[in-house]
Coordinates of C-alpha atoms and ligand atoms in Angstrom, one line a residue:
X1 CA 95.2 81.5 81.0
X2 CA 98.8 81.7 80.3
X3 CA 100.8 80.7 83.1
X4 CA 103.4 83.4 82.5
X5 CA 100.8 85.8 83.2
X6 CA 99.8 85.1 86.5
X7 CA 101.9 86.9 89.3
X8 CA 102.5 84.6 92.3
X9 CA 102.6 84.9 95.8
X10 CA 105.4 85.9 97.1
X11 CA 105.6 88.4 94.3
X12 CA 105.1 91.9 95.5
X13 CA 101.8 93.9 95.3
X14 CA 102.8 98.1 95.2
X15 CA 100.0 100.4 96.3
X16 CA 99.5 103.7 95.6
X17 CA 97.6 105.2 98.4
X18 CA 97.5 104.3 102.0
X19 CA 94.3 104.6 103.6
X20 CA 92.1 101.8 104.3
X21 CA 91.1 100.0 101.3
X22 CA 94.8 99.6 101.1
X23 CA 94.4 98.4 104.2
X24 CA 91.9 95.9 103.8
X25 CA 93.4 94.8 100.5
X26 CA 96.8 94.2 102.4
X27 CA 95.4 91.9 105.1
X28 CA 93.6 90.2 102.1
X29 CA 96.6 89.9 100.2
X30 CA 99.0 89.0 102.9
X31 CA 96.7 85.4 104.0
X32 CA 97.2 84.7 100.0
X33 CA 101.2 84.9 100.7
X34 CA 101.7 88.2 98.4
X35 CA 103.9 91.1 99.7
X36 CA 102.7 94.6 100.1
X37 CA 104.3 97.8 99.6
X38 CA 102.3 100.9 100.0
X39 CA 103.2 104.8 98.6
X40 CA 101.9 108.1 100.0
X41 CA 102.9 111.1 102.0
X42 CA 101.9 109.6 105.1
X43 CA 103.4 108.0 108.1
X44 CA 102.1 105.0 110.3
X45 CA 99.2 104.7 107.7
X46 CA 95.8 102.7 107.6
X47 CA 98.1 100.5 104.8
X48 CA 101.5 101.6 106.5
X49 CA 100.7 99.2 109.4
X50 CA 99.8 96.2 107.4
X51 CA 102.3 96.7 104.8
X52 CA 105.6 95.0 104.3
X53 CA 107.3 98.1 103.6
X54 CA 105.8 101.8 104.0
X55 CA 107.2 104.5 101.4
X56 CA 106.5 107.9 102.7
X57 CA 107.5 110.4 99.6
X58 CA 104.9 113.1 97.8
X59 CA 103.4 111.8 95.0
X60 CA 104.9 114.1 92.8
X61 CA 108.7 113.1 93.6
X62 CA 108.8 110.8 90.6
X63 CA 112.3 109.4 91.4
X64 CA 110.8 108.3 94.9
X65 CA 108.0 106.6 92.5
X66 CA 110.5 105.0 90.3
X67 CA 112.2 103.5 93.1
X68 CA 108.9 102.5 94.3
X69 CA 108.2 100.7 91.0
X70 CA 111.2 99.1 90.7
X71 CA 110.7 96.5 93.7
X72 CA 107.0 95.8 93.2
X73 CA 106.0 93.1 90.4
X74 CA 102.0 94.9 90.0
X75 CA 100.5 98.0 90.7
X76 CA 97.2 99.2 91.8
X77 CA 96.0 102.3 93.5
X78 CA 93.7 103.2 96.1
X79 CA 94.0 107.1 95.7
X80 CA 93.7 107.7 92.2
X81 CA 94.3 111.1 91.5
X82 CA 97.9 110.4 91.1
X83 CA 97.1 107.9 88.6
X84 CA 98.6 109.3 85.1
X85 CA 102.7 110.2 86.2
X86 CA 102.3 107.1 87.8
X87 CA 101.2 104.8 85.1
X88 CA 103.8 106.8 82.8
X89 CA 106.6 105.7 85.2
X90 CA 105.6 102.3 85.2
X91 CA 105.5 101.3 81.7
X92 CA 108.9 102.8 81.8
X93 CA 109.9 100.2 84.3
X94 CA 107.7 97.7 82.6
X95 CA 105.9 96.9 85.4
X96 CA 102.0 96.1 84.9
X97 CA 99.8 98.8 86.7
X98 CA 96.1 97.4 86.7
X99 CA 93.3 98.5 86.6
X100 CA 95.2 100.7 83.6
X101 CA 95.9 104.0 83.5
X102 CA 93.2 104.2 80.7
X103 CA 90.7 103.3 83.6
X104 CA 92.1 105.9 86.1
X105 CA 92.3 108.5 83.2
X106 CA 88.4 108.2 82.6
X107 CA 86.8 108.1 86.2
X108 CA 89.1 110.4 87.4
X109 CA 87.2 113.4 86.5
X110 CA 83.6 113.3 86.4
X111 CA 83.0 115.1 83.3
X112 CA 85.1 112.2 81.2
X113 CA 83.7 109.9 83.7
X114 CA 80.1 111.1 82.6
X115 CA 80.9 111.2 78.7
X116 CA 82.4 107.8 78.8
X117 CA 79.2 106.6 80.2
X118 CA 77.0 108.3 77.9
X119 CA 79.2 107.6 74.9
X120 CA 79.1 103.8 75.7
X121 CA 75.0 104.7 75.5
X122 CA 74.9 103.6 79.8
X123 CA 72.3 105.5 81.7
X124 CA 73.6 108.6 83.3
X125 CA 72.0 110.8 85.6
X126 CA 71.4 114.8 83.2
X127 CA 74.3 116.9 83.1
X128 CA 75.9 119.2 80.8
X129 CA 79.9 121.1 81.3
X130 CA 80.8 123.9 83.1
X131 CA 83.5 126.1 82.0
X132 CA 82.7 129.8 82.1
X133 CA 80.2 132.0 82.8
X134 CA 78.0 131.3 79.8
X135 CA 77.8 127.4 79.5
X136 CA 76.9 127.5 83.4
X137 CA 73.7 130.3 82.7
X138 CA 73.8 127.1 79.3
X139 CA 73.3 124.7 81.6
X140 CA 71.1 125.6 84.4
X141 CA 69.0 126.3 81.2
X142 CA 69.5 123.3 79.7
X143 CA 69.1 120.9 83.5
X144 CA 66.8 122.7 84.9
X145 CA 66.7 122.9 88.9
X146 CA 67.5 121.4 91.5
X147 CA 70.7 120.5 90.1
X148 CA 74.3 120.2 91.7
X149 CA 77.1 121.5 90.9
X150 CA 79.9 119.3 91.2
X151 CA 83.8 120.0 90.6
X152 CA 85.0 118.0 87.9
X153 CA 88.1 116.9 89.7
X154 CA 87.0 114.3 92.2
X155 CA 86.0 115.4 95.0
X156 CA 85.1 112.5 97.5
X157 CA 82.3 112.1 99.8
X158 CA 79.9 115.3 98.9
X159 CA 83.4 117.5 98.8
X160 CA 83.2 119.7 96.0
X161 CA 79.6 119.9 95.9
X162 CA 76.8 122.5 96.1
X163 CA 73.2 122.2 95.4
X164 CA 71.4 124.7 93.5
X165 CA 67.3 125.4 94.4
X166 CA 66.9 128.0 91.8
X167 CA 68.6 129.6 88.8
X168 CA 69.7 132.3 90.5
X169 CA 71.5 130.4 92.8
X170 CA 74.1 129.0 90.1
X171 CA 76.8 131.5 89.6
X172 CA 77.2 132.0 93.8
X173 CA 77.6 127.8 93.5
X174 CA 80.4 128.0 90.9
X175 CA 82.3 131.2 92.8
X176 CA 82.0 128.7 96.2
X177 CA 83.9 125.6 94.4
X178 CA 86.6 128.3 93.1
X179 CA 85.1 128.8 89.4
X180 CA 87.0 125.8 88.8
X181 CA 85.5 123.3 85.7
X182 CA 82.7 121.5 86.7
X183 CA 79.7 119.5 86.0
X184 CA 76.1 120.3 86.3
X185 CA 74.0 117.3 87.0
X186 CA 70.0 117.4 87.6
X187 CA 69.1 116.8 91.1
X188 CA 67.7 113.0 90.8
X189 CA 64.2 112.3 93.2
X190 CA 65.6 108.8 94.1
X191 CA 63.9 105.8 95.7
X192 CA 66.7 104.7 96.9
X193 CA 70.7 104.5 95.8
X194 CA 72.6 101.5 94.7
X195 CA 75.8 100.5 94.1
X196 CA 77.1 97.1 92.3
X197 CA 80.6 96.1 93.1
X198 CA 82.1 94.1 90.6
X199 CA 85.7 92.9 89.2
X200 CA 87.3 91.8 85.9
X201 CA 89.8 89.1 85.7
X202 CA 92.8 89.3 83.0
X203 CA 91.2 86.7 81.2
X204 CA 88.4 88.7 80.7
X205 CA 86.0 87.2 83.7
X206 CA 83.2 88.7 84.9
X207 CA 82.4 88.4 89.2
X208 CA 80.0 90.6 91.5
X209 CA 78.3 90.6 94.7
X210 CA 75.1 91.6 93.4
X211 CA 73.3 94.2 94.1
X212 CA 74.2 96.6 97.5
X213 CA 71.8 99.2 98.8
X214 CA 73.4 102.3 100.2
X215 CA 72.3 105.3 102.4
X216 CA 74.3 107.9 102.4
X217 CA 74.2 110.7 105.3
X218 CA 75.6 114.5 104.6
X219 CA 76.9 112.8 101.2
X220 CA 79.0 110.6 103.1
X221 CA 77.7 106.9 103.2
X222 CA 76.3 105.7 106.2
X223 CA 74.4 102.2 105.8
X224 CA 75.4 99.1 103.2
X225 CA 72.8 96.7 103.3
X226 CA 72.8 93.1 100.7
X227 CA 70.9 91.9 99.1
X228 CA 69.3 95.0 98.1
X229 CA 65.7 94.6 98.5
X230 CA 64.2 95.3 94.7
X231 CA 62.6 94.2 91.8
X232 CA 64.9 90.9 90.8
X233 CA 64.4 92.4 87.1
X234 CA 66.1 95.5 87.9
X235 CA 68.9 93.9 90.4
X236 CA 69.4 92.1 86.9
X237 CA 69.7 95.1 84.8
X238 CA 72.0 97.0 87.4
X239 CA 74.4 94.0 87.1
X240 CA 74.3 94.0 83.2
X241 CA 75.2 97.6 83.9
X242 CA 78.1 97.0 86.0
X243 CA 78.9 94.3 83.6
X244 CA 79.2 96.8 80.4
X245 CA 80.7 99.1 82.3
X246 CA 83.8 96.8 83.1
X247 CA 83.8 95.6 79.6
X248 CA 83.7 98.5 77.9
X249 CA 86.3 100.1 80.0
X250 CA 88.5 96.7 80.0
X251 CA 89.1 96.7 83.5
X252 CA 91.2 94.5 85.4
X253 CA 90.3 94.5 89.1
X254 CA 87.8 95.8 90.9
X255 CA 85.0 98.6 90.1
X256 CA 81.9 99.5 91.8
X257 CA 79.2 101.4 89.8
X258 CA 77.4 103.8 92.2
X259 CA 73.3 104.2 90.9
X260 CA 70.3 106.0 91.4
X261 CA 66.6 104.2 91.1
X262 CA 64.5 107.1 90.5
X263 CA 61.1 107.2 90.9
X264 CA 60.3 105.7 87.7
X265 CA 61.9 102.7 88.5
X266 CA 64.9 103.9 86.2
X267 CA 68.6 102.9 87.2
X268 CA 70.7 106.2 86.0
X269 CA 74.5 106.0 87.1
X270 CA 75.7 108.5 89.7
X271 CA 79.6 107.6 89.7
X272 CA 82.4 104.7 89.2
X273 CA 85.3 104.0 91.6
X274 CA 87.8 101.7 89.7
X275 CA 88.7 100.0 93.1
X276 CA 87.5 98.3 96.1
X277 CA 84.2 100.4 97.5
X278 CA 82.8 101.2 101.1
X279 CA 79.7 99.2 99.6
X280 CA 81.4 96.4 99.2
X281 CA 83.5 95.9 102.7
X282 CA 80.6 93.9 104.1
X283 CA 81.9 91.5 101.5
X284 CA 84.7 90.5 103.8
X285 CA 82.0 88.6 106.1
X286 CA 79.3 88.3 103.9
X287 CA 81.1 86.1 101.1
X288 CA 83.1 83.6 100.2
X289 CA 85.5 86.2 98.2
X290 CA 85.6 89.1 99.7
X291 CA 86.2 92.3 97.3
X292 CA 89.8 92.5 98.1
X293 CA 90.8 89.2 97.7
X294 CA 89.1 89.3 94.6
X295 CA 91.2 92.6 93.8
X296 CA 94.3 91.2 94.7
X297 CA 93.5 88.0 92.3
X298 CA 92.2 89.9 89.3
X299 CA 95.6 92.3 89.1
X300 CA 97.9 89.3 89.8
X301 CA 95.8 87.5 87.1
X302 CA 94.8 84.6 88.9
X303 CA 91.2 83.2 88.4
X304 CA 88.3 85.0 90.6
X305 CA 86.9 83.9 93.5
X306 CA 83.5 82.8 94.1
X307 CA 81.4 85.6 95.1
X308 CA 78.3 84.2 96.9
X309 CA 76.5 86.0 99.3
X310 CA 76.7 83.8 102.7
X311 CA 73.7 85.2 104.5
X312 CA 72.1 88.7 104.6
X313 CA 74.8 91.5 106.1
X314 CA 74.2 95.0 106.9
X315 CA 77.5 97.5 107.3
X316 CA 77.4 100.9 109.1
X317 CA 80.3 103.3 108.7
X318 CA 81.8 104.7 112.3
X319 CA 83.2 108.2 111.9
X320 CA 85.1 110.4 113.8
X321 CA 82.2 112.1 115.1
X322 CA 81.4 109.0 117.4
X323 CA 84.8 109.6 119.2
X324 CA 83.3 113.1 120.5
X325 CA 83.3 111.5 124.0
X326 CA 86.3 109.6 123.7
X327 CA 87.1 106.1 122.7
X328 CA 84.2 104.5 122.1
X329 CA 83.5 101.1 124.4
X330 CA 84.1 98.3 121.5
X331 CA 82.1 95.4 123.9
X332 CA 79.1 97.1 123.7
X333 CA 79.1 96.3 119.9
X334 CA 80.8 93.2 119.9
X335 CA 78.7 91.9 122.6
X336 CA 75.7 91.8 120.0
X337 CA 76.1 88.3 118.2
X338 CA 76.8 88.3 114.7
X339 CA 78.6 92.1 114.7
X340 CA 82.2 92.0 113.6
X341 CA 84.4 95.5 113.8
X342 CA 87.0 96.9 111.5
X343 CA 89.2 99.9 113.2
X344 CA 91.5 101.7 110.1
X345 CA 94.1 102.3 112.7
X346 CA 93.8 106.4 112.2
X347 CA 95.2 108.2 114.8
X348 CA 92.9 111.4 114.4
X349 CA 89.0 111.1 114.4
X350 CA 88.1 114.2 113.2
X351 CA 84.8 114.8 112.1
X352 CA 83.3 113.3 109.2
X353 CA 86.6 110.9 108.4
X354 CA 85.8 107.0 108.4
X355 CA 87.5 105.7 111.2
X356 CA 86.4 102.0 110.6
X357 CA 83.2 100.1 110.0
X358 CA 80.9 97.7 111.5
X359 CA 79.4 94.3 110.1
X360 CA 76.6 92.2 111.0
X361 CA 75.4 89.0 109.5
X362 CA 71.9 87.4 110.5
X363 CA 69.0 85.6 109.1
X364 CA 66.9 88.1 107.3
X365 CA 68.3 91.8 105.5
X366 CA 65.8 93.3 108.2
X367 CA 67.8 91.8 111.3
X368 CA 71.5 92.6 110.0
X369 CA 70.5 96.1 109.3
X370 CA 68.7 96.3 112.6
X371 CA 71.6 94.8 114.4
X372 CA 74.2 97.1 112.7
X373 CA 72.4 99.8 113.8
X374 CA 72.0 98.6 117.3
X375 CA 75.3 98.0 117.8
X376 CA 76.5 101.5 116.5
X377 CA 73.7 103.4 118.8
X378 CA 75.6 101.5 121.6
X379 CA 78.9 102.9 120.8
X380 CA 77.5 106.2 120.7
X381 CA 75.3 105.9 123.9
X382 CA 78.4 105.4 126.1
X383 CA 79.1 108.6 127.7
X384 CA 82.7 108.2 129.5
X385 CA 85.8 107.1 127.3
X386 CA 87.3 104.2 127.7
X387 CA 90.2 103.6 130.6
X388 CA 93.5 102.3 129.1
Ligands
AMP1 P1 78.9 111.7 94.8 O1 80.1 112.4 95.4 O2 78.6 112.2 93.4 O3 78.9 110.3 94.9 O4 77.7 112.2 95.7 C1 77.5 111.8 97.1 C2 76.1 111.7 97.4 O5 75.4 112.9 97.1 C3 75.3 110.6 96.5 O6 75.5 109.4 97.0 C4 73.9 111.1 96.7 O7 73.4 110.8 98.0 C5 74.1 112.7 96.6 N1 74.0 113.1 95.2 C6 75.0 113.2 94.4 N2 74.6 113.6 93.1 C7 73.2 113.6 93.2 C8 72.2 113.9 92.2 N3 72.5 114.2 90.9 N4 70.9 113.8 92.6 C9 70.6 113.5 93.9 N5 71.5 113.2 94.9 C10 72.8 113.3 94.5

């Protein structure tokens, strides 16, 4: 590795985005030494209140982004729907944005997303374009149902999303997401849903955390569990998956490659988030890298960390829902050994918006996920808010 490469700590680490993975990748950062500057339309954010410096502009002002670009020495994102002015701006400035804007261009619509895939012969889950009237009667022909409809724009957790029992079905679907272009994909039977979250270094390296398993609620997910419990043979293949993926999409930083296991023992890939990944955040206890130290040393180009599972950790997502009775009591959790909590710092917990996450580590995959789920159940039991 050249040493010129390699951006050093102090040097400054620019986000675009603010929420938490911002967040989490700041605090990361921050023990390495690095300096973090975060970019979004957003005041006091998740990011904003870790963050050397907080630039509240819209995303579209691109002199605010210039200036932005101009006092950071790498860029990454954590919102990436932004991704293409911004990448244009910086290699105006010459400043490295990483993973590159290639990389945001292609998963940033799932239609490229899923062509990319199939074009680089990766297992996809069925799906076929929807443009007009006639390609969607083309496709529900072609699928079959159940299928979803999906907005090819990201959408995030489930937004963007309608599921289709019966032909006739389909064109009320597409009216609902706005007749907008969108993606038909067969409705997979799963056994269960996977996710592998992985990084590239600039030299080409290849880490991961193995394989996570993931349950998702109202398409939002819930559970993180790791080791996944499954055939070793296909925890190997989903890694070789990731692995391609990553190469063939020459990606620096982090990734996570979301996956079905259907009922024929078939790994099909559901979706790719070039970034840091809900899946991953029990990473922070569970290993010796977590996947935001990782992310901050892949874009800066230093060598990855070592990415060894400690013990067998189990994550739940908390919502805003669970702050229906006020303030959850935070001892009832943390008084279970082994439970560690993350709070995003949002001010607002409305429904359905992750407010922050627990962790436990124990002996077995059966006690952290039991324990996780425990100690969320007791924040949910306590009936009178909190006195401050
Ligand atoms: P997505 O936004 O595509 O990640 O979807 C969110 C969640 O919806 C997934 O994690 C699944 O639980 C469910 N889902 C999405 N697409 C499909 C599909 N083709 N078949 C079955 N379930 C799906």
């Amino acid at each position: 590795m050249k040493r010129s490469t390699v951006i050093y700590p102090p040097a400054v680490i620019g986000v675009f985005g603010s929420g938490q993975l911002g967040r989490m990748l700041a605090l990361a950062a921050r023990a390495m030494g690095y300096r973090i500057h975060t970019y979004s339309p957003d005041h006091d954010s998740p990011t904003g209140q870790i963050a050397d410096r907080e630039v509240c502009a819209p995303y579209e002002d691109l002199d605010a982004v210039r200036k932005f670009v101009r006092q950071v020495d790498v860029i990454t994102f954590e919102f990436e729907n932004v991704a293409a002015a911004v990448a244009q701006v910086a290699a105006e400035e010459g400043v490295p944005v990483r993973p590159g804007g290639h990389v945001l261009h292609t998963t940033q619509q799932r239609l490229r997303e899923k062509q990319f895939l199939r074009s680089a012969g990766l297992p996809v889950t069925p799906f076929a374009a929807v443009h007009s009237e006639e390609e969607l009667q083309e496709a529900v022909a072609q699928i079959g149902t159940p299928a979803i409809l999906k907005t090819a724009a990201f959408g995030y957790d489930g937004k963007g999303q309608m599921r289709i029992d019966a032909p006739e079905q389909a064109l009320s679907a597409w009216n609902t997401i706005g007749r907008q272009a969108a993606i038909l994909e067969g409705f997979v039977d799963f056994a269960c849903e996977l996710s592998v979250v992985a990084a590239r270094g600039m030299d080409g390296a290849f880490a991961h955390w193995g394989v996570i398993e993931n349950v998702h609620r109202n398409h939002i997910l819930d559970l993180s569990v790791a080791p996944a419990q499954i055939d070793p043979r296909l925890a190997c293949e989903a890694i070789e998956l990731a692995r391609a993926v990553l190469e063939k999409l020459d990606v620096v930083g982090v990734l996570c490659v979301e996956m079905f296991l259907d009922r024929r023992e078939r790994l099909l890939i559901n979706e790719l988030a070039p970034r840091p990944h809900n899946s991953g955040h029990l990473t922070i206890e569970a290993s010796i890298t977590s996947q935001f130290e990782q992310q901050a040393r892949a874009i800066c180009g230093l060598p990855l960390g070592a990415t060894d599972l400690l013990r067998p950790a189990a994550m739940a997502n908390l919502l805003g829902d669970l702050w229906s009775n006020g303030e959850p009591d935070w001892s009832t959790a943390l008084a279970i050994p082994g439970v560690k909590l993350h709070l995003y710092g949002k001010k607002e917990p409305r429904a359905g918006r992750k407010m922050g996450h627990l962790t436990a580590l124990a002996g077995t995959i059966e006690a952290a996920r039991t324990k996780v789920l425990q100690a969320r159940a007791a924040l949910a039991e306590k009936p009178d808010s909190v006195q401050r």
